[in-house]
PDB file of C-alpha atoms in Angstrom:
ATOM      1  CA  UNK A   1     -68.690  44.933  57.857  1.00  0.00           C
ATOM      2  CA  UNK A   2     -72.139  47.434  57.178  1.00  0.00           C
ATOM      3  CA  UNK A   3     -70.718  51.163  56.572  1.00  0.00           C
ATOM      4  CA  UNK A   4     -67.894  52.842  54.852  1.00  0.00           C
ATOM      5  CA  UNK A   5     -67.440  54.043  57.590  1.00  0.00           C
ATOM      6  CA  UNK A   6     -67.600  51.308  59.433  1.00  0.00           C
ATOM      7  CA  UNK A   7     -64.888  49.435  57.270  1.00  0.00           C
ATOM      8  CA  UNK A   8     -62.507  51.988  58.104  1.00  0.00           C
ATOM      9  CA  UNK A   9     -62.802  52.170  61.967  1.00  0.00           C
ATOM     10  CA  UNK A  10     -62.471  48.108  62.153  1.00  0.00           C
ATOM     11  CA  UNK A  11     -58.914  49.162  59.597  1.00  0.00           C
ATOM     12  CA  UNK A  12     -57.892  51.921  62.441  1.00  0.00           C
ATOM     13  CA  UNK A  13     -58.051  49.129  65.056  1.00  0.00           C
ATOM     14  CA  UNK A  14     -56.099  47.101  62.843  1.00  0.00           C
ATOM     15  CA  UNK A  15     -53.583  49.976  61.875  1.00  0.00           C
ATOM     16  CA  UNK A  16     -52.599  49.734  65.596  1.00  0.00           C
ATOM     17  CA  UNK A  17     -52.103  46.109  66.156  1.00  0.00           C
ATOM     18  CA  UNK A  18     -50.183  45.999  63.469  1.00  0.00           C
ATOM     19  CA  UNK A  19     -47.986  49.216  65.183  1.00  0.00           C
ATOM     20  CA  UNK A  20     -47.880  47.672  67.886  1.00  0.00           C
ATOM     21  CA  UNK A  21     -45.436  44.753  66.591  1.00  0.00           C
ATOM     22  CA  UNK A  22     -43.773  46.864  63.630  1.00  0.00           C
ATOM     23  CA  UNK A  23     -41.960  49.753  65.385  1.00  0.00           C
ATOM     24  CA  UNK A  24     -40.956  50.996  61.509  1.00  0.00           C
ATOM     25  CA  UNK A  25     -45.020  52.089  60.437  1.00  0.00           C
ATOM     26  CA  UNK A  26     -45.676  55.980  59.699  1.00  0.00           C
ATOM     27  CA  UNK A  27     -49.122  55.300  61.490  1.00  0.00           C
ATOM     28  CA  UNK A  28     -49.923  59.070  61.491  1.00  0.00           C
ATOM     29  CA  UNK A  29     -49.634  59.290  58.215  1.00  0.00           C
ATOM     30  CA  UNK A  30     -51.176  56.108  57.358  1.00  0.00           C
ATOM     31  CA  UNK A  31     -54.604  56.932  59.372  1.00  0.00           C
ATOM     32  CA  UNK A  32     -54.954  60.347  57.740  1.00  0.00           C
ATOM     33  CA  UNK A  33     -55.280  58.536  54.033  1.00  0.00           C
ATOM     34  CA  UNK A  34     -57.172  55.683  55.292  1.00  0.00           C
ATOM     35  CA  UNK A  35     -60.400  57.198  54.603  1.00  0.00           C
ATOM     36  CA  UNK A  36     -59.686  57.974  50.740  1.00  0.00           C
ATOM     37  CA  UNK A  37     -58.614  54.576  50.037  1.00  0.00           C
ATOM     38  CA  UNK A  38     -61.909  53.436  51.737  1.00  0.00           C
ATOM     39  CA  UNK A  39     -63.205  55.421  49.293  1.00  0.00           C
ATOM     40  CA  UNK A  40     -61.658  54.132  47.064  1.00  0.00           C
ATOM     41  CA  UNK A  41     -61.300  49.776  47.486  1.00  0.00           C
ATOM     42  CA  UNK A  42     -65.066  50.441  49.406  1.00  0.00           C
ATOM     43  CA  UNK A  43     -67.076  51.599  46.199  1.00  0.00           C
ATOM     44  CA  UNK A  44     -64.735  48.876  43.913  1.00  0.00           C
ATOM     45  CA  UNK A  45     -62.769  51.771  41.855  1.00  0.00           C
ATOM     46  CA  UNK A  46     -59.616  49.684  42.652  1.00  0.00           C
ATOM     47  CA  UNK A  47     -59.595  46.317  43.801  1.00  0.00           C
ATOM     48  CA  UNK A  48     -57.059  44.384  45.798  1.00  0.00           C
ATOM     49  CA  UNK A  49     -56.972  41.004  43.226  1.00  0.00           C
ATOM     50  CA  UNK A  50     -56.898  43.404  40.056  1.00  0.00           C
ATOM     51  CA  UNK A  51     -53.745  42.379  38.732  1.00  0.00           C
ATOM     52  CA  UNK A  52     -55.723  41.424  35.358  1.00  0.00           C
ATOM     53  CA  UNK A  53     -56.928  43.112  32.649  1.00  0.00           C
ATOM     54  CA  UNK A  54     -54.505  45.804  32.697  1.00  0.00           C
ATOM     55  CA  UNK A  55     -56.264  47.641  30.079  1.00  0.00           C
ATOM     56  CA  UNK A  56     -59.556  47.499  31.545  1.00  0.00           C
ATOM     57  CA  UNK A  57     -58.986  47.403  35.349  1.00  0.00           C
ATOM     58  CA  UNK A  58     -58.841  50.741  37.144  1.00  0.00           C
ATOM     59  CA  UNK A  59     -55.125  51.766  39.374  1.00  0.00           C
ATOM     60  CA  UNK A  60     -53.992  53.220  42.041  1.00  0.00           C
ATOM     61  CA  UNK A  61     -51.162  54.771  42.866  1.00  0.00           C
ATOM     62  CA  UNK A  62     -49.865  55.625  46.411  1.00  0.00           C
ATOM     63  CA  UNK A  63     -47.449  58.241  45.924  1.00  0.00           C
ATOM     64  CA  UNK A  64     -46.515  58.373  49.370  1.00  0.00           C
ATOM     65  CA  UNK A  65     -45.868  54.626  49.852  1.00  0.00           C
ATOM     66  CA  UNK A  66     -44.703  55.570  53.630  1.00  0.00           C
ATOM     67  CA  UNK A  67     -48.559  55.227  54.431  1.00  0.00           C
ATOM     68  CA  UNK A  68     -48.498  51.492  52.660  1.00  0.00           C
ATOM     69  CA  UNK A  69     -50.464  49.895  56.039  1.00  0.00           C
ATOM     70  CA  UNK A  70     -53.413  51.725  54.720  1.00  0.00           C
ATOM     71  CA  UNK A  71     -53.329  50.143  52.052  1.00  0.00           C
ATOM     72  CA  UNK A  72     -52.624  46.234  53.996  1.00  0.00           C
ATOM     73  CA  UNK A  73     -55.245  47.276  56.836  1.00  0.00           C
ATOM     74  CA  UNK A  74     -58.034  47.155  54.196  1.00  0.00           C
ATOM     75  CA  UNK A  75     -56.642  44.231  52.423  1.00  0.00           C
ATOM     76  CA  UNK A  76     -56.654  42.602  56.328  1.00  0.00           C
ATOM     77  CA  UNK A  77     -60.614  43.822  56.082  1.00  0.00           C
ATOM     78  CA  UNK A  78     -61.216  42.589  53.175  1.00  0.00           C
ATOM     79  CA  UNK A  79     -60.705  38.733  53.723  1.00  0.00           C
ATOM     80  CA  UNK A  80     -56.935  39.165  51.433  1.00  0.00           C
ATOM     81  CA  UNK A  81     -54.580  39.101  54.642  1.00  0.00           C
ATOM     82  CA  UNK A  82     -54.387  36.819  57.645  1.00  0.00           C
ATOM     83  CA  UNK A  83     -53.618  38.487  61.765  1.00  0.00           C
ATOM     84  CA  UNK A  84     -50.797  36.734  61.534  1.00  0.00           C
ATOM     85  CA  UNK A  85     -49.578  38.442  58.701  1.00  0.00           C
ATOM     86  CA  UNK A  86     -50.288  41.729  59.444  1.00  0.00           C
ATOM     87  CA  UNK A  87     -48.368  41.599  63.148  1.00  0.00           C
ATOM     88  CA  UNK A  88     -45.047  40.374  60.761  1.00  0.00           C
ATOM     89  CA  UNK A  89     -45.020  43.052  58.230  1.00  0.00           C
ATOM     90  CA  UNK A  90     -41.527  45.386  58.154  1.00  0.00           C
ATOM     91  CA  UNK A  91     -39.606  41.839  59.209  1.00  0.00           C
ATOM     92  CA  UNK A  92     -37.555  39.508  57.461  1.00  0.00           C
ATOM     93  CA  UNK A  93     -38.931  37.253  54.678  1.00  0.00           C
ATOM     94  CA  UNK A  94     -42.514  39.564  55.179  1.00  0.00           C
ATOM     95  CA  UNK A  95     -43.692  40.115  52.209  1.00  0.00           C
ATOM     96  CA  UNK A  96     -45.232  43.367  53.729  1.00  0.00           C
ATOM     97  CA  UNK A  97     -42.557  45.901  54.350  1.00  0.00           C
ATOM     98  CA  UNK A  98     -42.579  49.301  55.055  1.00  0.00           C
ATOM     99  CA  UNK A  99     -42.445  50.669  51.922  1.00  0.00           C
ATOM    100  CA  UNK A 100     -44.149  49.327  48.318  1.00  0.00           C
ATOM    101  CA  UNK A 101     -41.618  46.677  46.656  1.00  0.00           C
ATOM    102  CA  UNK A 102     -41.863  45.404  43.114  1.00  0.00           C
ATOM    103  CA  UNK A 103     -43.296  42.152  44.436  1.00  0.00           C
ATOM    104  CA  UNK A 104     -45.639  43.644  47.132  1.00  0.00           C
ATOM    105  CA  UNK A 105     -49.383  42.663  46.885  1.00  0.00           C
ATOM    106  CA  UNK A 106     -51.902  45.165  46.246  1.00  0.00           C
ATOM    107  CA  UNK A 107     -49.827  47.990  45.078  1.00  0.00           C
ATOM    108  CA  UNK A 108     -49.728  48.428  40.793  1.00  0.00           C
ATOM    109  CA  UNK A 109     -46.384  50.887  41.302  1.00  0.00           C
ATOM    110  CA  UNK A 110     -43.895  50.594  43.777  1.00  0.00           C
ATOM    111  CA  UNK A 111     -43.003  54.129  45.009  1.00  0.00           C
ATOM    112  CA  UNK A 112     -40.374  53.997  47.471  1.00  0.00           C
ATOM    113  CA  UNK A 113     -37.585  56.690  46.158  1.00  0.00           C
ATOM    114  CA  UNK A 114     -38.511  60.634  46.301  1.00  0.00           C
ATOM    115  CA  UNK A 115     -41.586  61.762  47.034  1.00  0.00           C
ATOM    116  CA  UNK A 116     -43.128  62.659  43.891  1.00  0.00           C
ATOM    117  CA  UNK A 117     -41.903  60.142  41.800  1.00  0.00           C
ATOM    118  CA  UNK A 118     -44.915  58.627  42.043  1.00  0.00           C
ATOM    119  CA  UNK A 119     -46.796  61.444  40.549  1.00  0.00           C
ATOM    120  CA  UNK A 120     -45.195  61.600  36.994  1.00  0.00           C
ATOM    121  CA  UNK A 121     -45.263  57.385  37.384  1.00  0.00           C
ATOM    122  CA  UNK A 122     -48.921  57.640  37.333  1.00  0.00           C
ATOM    123  CA  UNK A 123     -48.998  60.400  34.630  1.00  0.00           C
ATOM    124  CA  UNK A 124     -47.352  58.260  32.376  1.00  0.00           C
ATOM    125  CA  UNK A 125     -49.602  55.673  33.598  1.00  0.00           C
ATOM    126  CA  UNK A 126     -52.510  57.385  32.465  1.00  0.00           C
ATOM    127  CA  UNK A 127     -50.853  58.178  29.568  1.00  0.00           C
ATOM    128  CA  UNK A 128     -50.230  55.072  27.961  1.00  0.00           C
ATOM    129  CA  UNK A 129     -53.929  53.594  29.306  1.00  0.00           C
ATOM    130  CA  UNK A 130     -54.898  56.767  26.594  1.00  0.00           C
ATOM    131  CA  UNK A 131     -52.973  56.145  24.104  1.00  0.00           C
ATOM    132  CA  UNK A 132     -54.066  52.796  23.781  1.00  0.00           C
ATOM    133  CA  UNK A 133     -56.895  53.748  23.795  1.00  0.00           C
ATOM    134  CA  UNK A 134     -57.549  52.066  27.066  1.00  0.00           C
ATOM    135  CA  UNK A 135     -60.771  52.284  29.424  1.00  0.00           C
ATOM    136  CA  UNK A 136     -58.573  52.255  32.852  1.00  0.00           C
ATOM    137  CA  UNK A 137     -58.711  54.991  35.293  1.00  0.00           C
ATOM    138  CA  UNK A 138     -56.193  56.051  37.113  1.00  0.00           C
ATOM    139  CA  UNK A 139     -56.623  56.965  41.030  1.00  0.00           C
ATOM    140  CA  UNK A 140     -53.086  59.121  42.203  1.00  0.00           C
ATOM    141  CA  UNK A 141     -53.155  60.034  45.905  1.00  0.00           C
ATOM    142  CA  UNK A 142     -50.385  61.813  47.038  1.00  0.00           C
ATOM    143  CA  UNK A 143     -49.678  64.169  49.868  1.00  0.00           C
ATOM    144  CA  UNK A 144     -49.397  67.723  50.359  1.00  0.00           C
ATOM    145  CA  UNK A 145     -45.479  67.541  51.249  1.00  0.00           C
ATOM    146  CA  UNK A 146     -44.777  65.905  47.724  1.00  0.00           C
ATOM    147  CA  UNK A 147     -46.173  69.330  46.006  1.00  0.00           C
ATOM    148  CA  UNK A 148     -42.933  70.628  47.324  1.00  0.00           C
ATOM    149  CA  UNK A 149     -41.222  68.864  44.686  1.00  0.00           C
ATOM    150  CA  UNK A 150     -40.592  70.219  40.747  1.00  0.00           C
ATOM    151  CA  UNK A 151     -40.967  67.147  39.136  1.00  0.00           C
ATOM    152  CA  UNK A 152     -44.867  66.675  40.770  1.00  0.00           C
ATOM    153  CA  UNK A 153     -45.711  69.908  38.666  1.00  0.00           C
ATOM    154  CA  UNK A 154     -43.830  69.168  36.017  1.00  0.00           C
ATOM    155  CA  UNK A 155     -46.150  65.636  35.747  1.00  0.00           C
ATOM    156  CA  UNK A 156     -49.140  67.368  36.225  1.00  0.00           C
ATOM    157  CA  UNK A 157     -48.367  69.557  33.008  1.00  0.00           C
ATOM    158  CA  UNK A 158     -48.346  66.673  31.151  1.00  0.00           C
ATOM    159  CA  UNK A 159     -51.295  65.661  32.549  1.00  0.00           C
ATOM    160  CA  UNK A 160     -52.827  69.000  31.957  1.00  0.00           C
ATOM    161  CA  UNK A 161     -50.745  68.962  28.366  1.00  0.00           C
ATOM    162  CA  UNK A 162     -52.566  65.862  26.769  1.00  0.00           C
ATOM    163  CA  UNK A 163     -55.525  66.337  28.805  1.00  0.00           C
ATOM    164  CA  UNK A 164     -55.713  63.246  30.819  1.00  0.00           C
ATOM    165  CA  UNK A 165     -59.011  63.027  32.543  1.00  0.00           C
ATOM    166  CA  UNK A 166     -58.503  59.573  33.243  1.00  0.00           C
ATOM    167  CA  UNK A 167     -56.101  60.344  36.121  1.00  0.00           C
ATOM    168  CA  UNK A 168     -57.777  61.287  39.070  1.00  0.00           C
ATOM    169  CA  UNK A 169     -55.493  63.077  42.290  1.00  0.00           C
ATOM    170  CA  UNK A 170     -56.373  63.233  45.558  1.00  0.00           C
ATOM    171  CA  UNK A 171     -54.192  65.207  48.084  1.00  0.00           C
ATOM    172  CA  UNK A 172     -54.080  64.070  51.444  1.00  0.00           C
ATOM    173  CA  UNK A 173     -53.884  67.651  53.072  1.00  0.00           C
ATOM    174  CA  UNK A 174     -52.239  67.054  56.276  1.00  0.00           C
ATOM    175  CA  UNK A 175     -50.128  70.447  56.771  1.00  0.00           C
ATOM    176  CA  UNK A 176     -46.878  67.876  57.349  1.00  0.00           C
ATOM    177  CA  UNK A 177     -44.174  66.002  56.459  1.00  0.00           C
ATOM    178  CA  UNK A 178     -40.728  65.143  57.367  1.00  0.00           C
ATOM    179  CA  UNK A 179     -39.181  68.377  57.609  1.00  0.00           C
ATOM    180  CA  UNK A 180     -42.018  70.236  59.824  1.00  0.00           C
ATOM    181  CA  UNK A 181     -45.760  71.740  59.433  1.00  0.00           C
ATOM    182  CA  UNK A 182     -45.897  71.831  55.372  1.00  0.00           C
ATOM    183  CA  UNK A 183     -46.542  75.704  54.875  1.00  0.00           C
ATOM    184  CA  UNK A 184     -43.406  76.312  57.139  1.00  0.00           C
ATOM    185  CA  UNK A 185     -41.219  73.846  55.029  1.00  0.00           C
ATOM    186  CA  UNK A 186     -42.266  75.368  51.825  1.00  0.00           C
ATOM    187  CA  UNK A 187     -45.400  77.704  50.707  1.00  0.00           C
ATOM    188  CA  UNK A 188     -47.979  76.057  49.107  1.00  0.00           C
ATOM    189  CA  UNK A 189     -50.088  79.776  48.237  1.00  0.00           C
ATOM    190  CA  UNK A 190     -53.602  78.935  46.591  1.00  0.00           C
ATOM    191  CA  UNK A 191     -53.266  74.947  46.050  1.00  0.00           C
ATOM    192  CA  UNK A 192     -56.917  75.157  43.891  1.00  0.00           C
ATOM    193  CA  UNK A 193     -56.420  77.698  42.371  1.00  0.00           C
ATOM    194  CA  UNK A 194     -52.552  76.585  41.082  1.00  0.00           C
ATOM    195  CA  UNK A 195     -54.111  73.439  40.047  1.00  0.00           C
ATOM    196  CA  UNK A 196     -57.181  75.324  38.554  1.00  0.00           C
ATOM    197  CA  UNK A 197     -55.028  77.661  36.280  1.00  0.00           C
ATOM    198  CA  UNK A 198     -53.351  75.108  34.588  1.00  0.00           C
ATOM    199  CA  UNK A 199     -56.851  73.308  33.567  1.00  0.00           C
ATOM    200  CA  UNK A 200     -57.621  71.004  36.621  1.00  0.00           C
ATOM    201  CA  UNK A 201     -61.319  70.555  37.915  1.00  0.00           C
ATOM    202  CA  UNK A 202     -60.603  70.687  41.183  1.00  0.00           C
ATOM    203  CA  UNK A 203     -63.004  70.038  44.668  1.00  0.00           C
ATOM    204  CA  UNK A 204     -61.769  70.827  47.890  1.00  0.00           C
ATOM    205  CA  UNK A 205     -63.443  68.194  50.360  1.00  0.00           C
ATOM    206  CA  UNK A 206     -63.051  66.727  53.839  1.00  0.00           C
ATOM    207  CA  UNK A 207     -60.982  63.880  53.406  1.00  0.00           C
ATOM    208  CA  UNK A 208     -62.488  62.237  56.292  1.00  0.00           C
ATOM    209  CA  UNK A 209     -65.972  61.848  55.030  1.00  0.00           C
ATOM    210  CA  UNK A 210     -65.882  58.815  53.453  1.00  0.00           C
ATOM    211  CA  UNK A 211     -69.202  59.924  51.487  1.00  0.00           C
ATOM    212  CA  UNK A 212     -68.712  62.947  50.575  1.00  0.00           C
ATOM    213  CA  UNK A 213     -65.605  61.685  48.878  1.00  0.00           C
ATOM    214  CA  UNK A 214     -67.352  59.031  46.966  1.00  0.00           C
ATOM    215  CA  UNK A 215     -69.526  62.033  46.069  1.00  0.00           C
ATOM    216  CA  UNK A 216     -66.382  63.989  44.965  1.00  0.00           C
ATOM    217  CA  UNK A 217     -65.327  61.004  43.347  1.00  0.00           C
ATOM    218  CA  UNK A 218     -68.564  60.885  41.225  1.00  0.00           C
ATOM    219  CA  UNK A 219     -67.499  64.172  40.181  1.00  0.00           C
ATOM    220  CA  UNK A 220     -64.071  64.241  39.250  1.00  0.00           C
ATOM    221  CA  UNK A 221     -65.299  61.040  36.436  1.00  0.00           C
ATOM    222  CA  UNK A 222     -67.388  62.944  34.834  1.00  0.00           C
ATOM    223  CA  UNK A 223     -65.388  65.890  34.758  1.00  0.00           C
ATOM    224  CA  UNK A 224     -63.741  65.120  31.185  1.00  0.00           C
ATOM    225  CA  UNK A 225     -60.842  66.405  32.372  1.00  0.00           C
ATOM    226  CA  UNK A 226     -58.312  65.994  34.561  1.00  0.00           C
ATOM    227  CA  UNK A 227     -59.105  66.320  37.937  1.00  0.00           C
ATOM    228  CA  UNK A 228     -57.834  66.802  41.752  1.00  0.00           C
ATOM    229  CA  UNK A 229     -59.512  66.241  45.060  1.00  0.00           C
ATOM    230  CA  UNK A 230     -57.937  68.444  47.796  1.00  0.00           C
ATOM    231  CA  UNK A 231     -58.368  66.412  50.897  1.00  0.00           C
ATOM    232  CA  UNK A 232     -58.889  68.394  54.105  1.00  0.00           C
ATOM    233  CA  UNK A 233     -57.284  65.537  56.814  1.00  0.00           C
ATOM    234  CA  UNK A 234     -55.904  65.268  60.032  1.00  0.00           C
ATOM    235  CA  UNK A 235     -52.669  63.186  60.685  1.00  0.00           C
ATOM    236  CA  UNK A 236     -53.398  60.007  63.074  1.00  0.00           C
ATOM    237  CA  UNK A 237     -57.649  60.318  62.206  1.00  0.00           C
ATOM    238  CA  UNK A 238     -59.699  58.555  64.978  1.00  0.00           C
ATOM    239  CA  UNK A 239     -57.173  57.295  67.383  1.00  0.00           C
ATOM    240  CA  UNK A 240     -57.618  59.350  70.566  1.00  0.00           C
ATOM    241  CA  UNK A 241     -53.938  60.740  71.913  1.00  0.00           C
ATOM    242  CA  UNK A 242     -52.691  60.429  68.076  1.00  0.00           C
ATOM    243  CA  UNK A 243     -54.895  62.005  67.126  1.00  0.00           C
ATOM    244  CA  UNK A 244     -53.381  65.855  65.698  1.00  0.00           C
ATOM    245  CA  UNK A 245     -49.859  65.052  66.665  1.00  0.00           C
ATOM    246  CA  UNK A 246     -47.006  64.945  64.942  1.00  0.00           C
ATOM    247  CA  UNK A 247     -46.123  60.810  66.756  1.00  0.00           C
ATOM    248  CA  UNK A 248     -45.457  58.476  64.207  1.00  0.00           C
ATOM    249  CA  UNK A 249     -44.423  55.457  66.558  1.00  0.00           C
ATOM    250  CA  UNK A 250     -45.864  54.327  69.628  1.00  0.00           C
ATOM    251  CA  UNK A 251     -44.963  52.086  72.031  1.00  0.00           C
ATOM    252  CA  UNK A 252     -46.393  47.924  71.457  1.00  0.00           C
ATOM    253  CA  UNK A 253     -49.184  48.666  75.179  1.00  0.00           C
ATOM    254  CA  UNK A 254     -50.331  51.648  74.119  1.00  0.00           C
ATOM    255  CA  UNK A 255     -50.884  50.447  70.625  1.00  0.00           C
ATOM    256  CA  UNK A 256     -52.754  47.686  71.784  1.00  0.00           C
ATOM    257  CA  UNK A 257     -54.795  49.560  74.228  1.00  0.00           C
ATOM    258  CA  UNK A 258     -55.727  52.510  71.973  1.00  0.00           C
ATOM    259  CA  UNK A 259     -56.963  49.011  69.841  1.00  0.00           C
ATOM    260  CA  UNK A 260     -58.603  47.603  72.327  1.00  0.00           C
ATOM    261  CA  UNK A 261     -60.977  50.906  72.945  1.00  0.00           C
ATOM    262  CA  UNK A 262     -61.249  51.661  69.378  1.00  0.00           C
ATOM    263  CA  UNK A 263     -65.786  50.467  69.229  1.00  0.00           C
ATOM    264  CA  UNK A 264     -66.797  50.562  65.301  1.00  0.00           C
ATOM    265  CA  UNK A 265     -70.590  49.930  66.135  1.00  0.00           C
TER     266      UNK A 265
END
């Protein structure tokens, strides 16, 4: 595989193959977050097989756990999953379920409960690493819908109060959540301003520009304060007929047809 963008494209194709066999996949949400995860995995900031060196390695917390299929797709591209496993996600006995569980591979924290809990888990992990003098960094990927939750802002307040420069938050701002458009469900206001008021280093970027995301990550890592990258994304990004729609499920024949049409070269 060549560039990071080509890697992300191939992961999109494999997401569609999973969607053909697994009716439980959240395809729109997985496609919106895929480029963010590509920037993290594709640059080696987080690794698929890093279950040792607990104090020195970096951690990924995917707080929007319903988009875990994006991780499965990338793991397949990197050679950690075979095609048979991709066709069995969500099935009885599969280790790849539709929400992360304690024994789900490639996942440091299984956040399958209420949205927002993963944010607190990530901040707690970062605080623990800091108290131990560990070098590891925590990358937290959250959806904008999760920012409706009070626990999210309590957790961010803890990160600010303890000066947790070892946690980098990336908000997948696709503007949609289960109950409807995010700002119609609950007004977010000036999201960047809210974070700045708490002392965060804030950047707003195109969440589908992988190279731009990498540059933003580099700047965040040098900030010396808690940081947040607000990544403006589109649900269903990169797939004709899904991009910008609210669809989360697609029929098998359509999914396979879309996968066949997707060219990554």
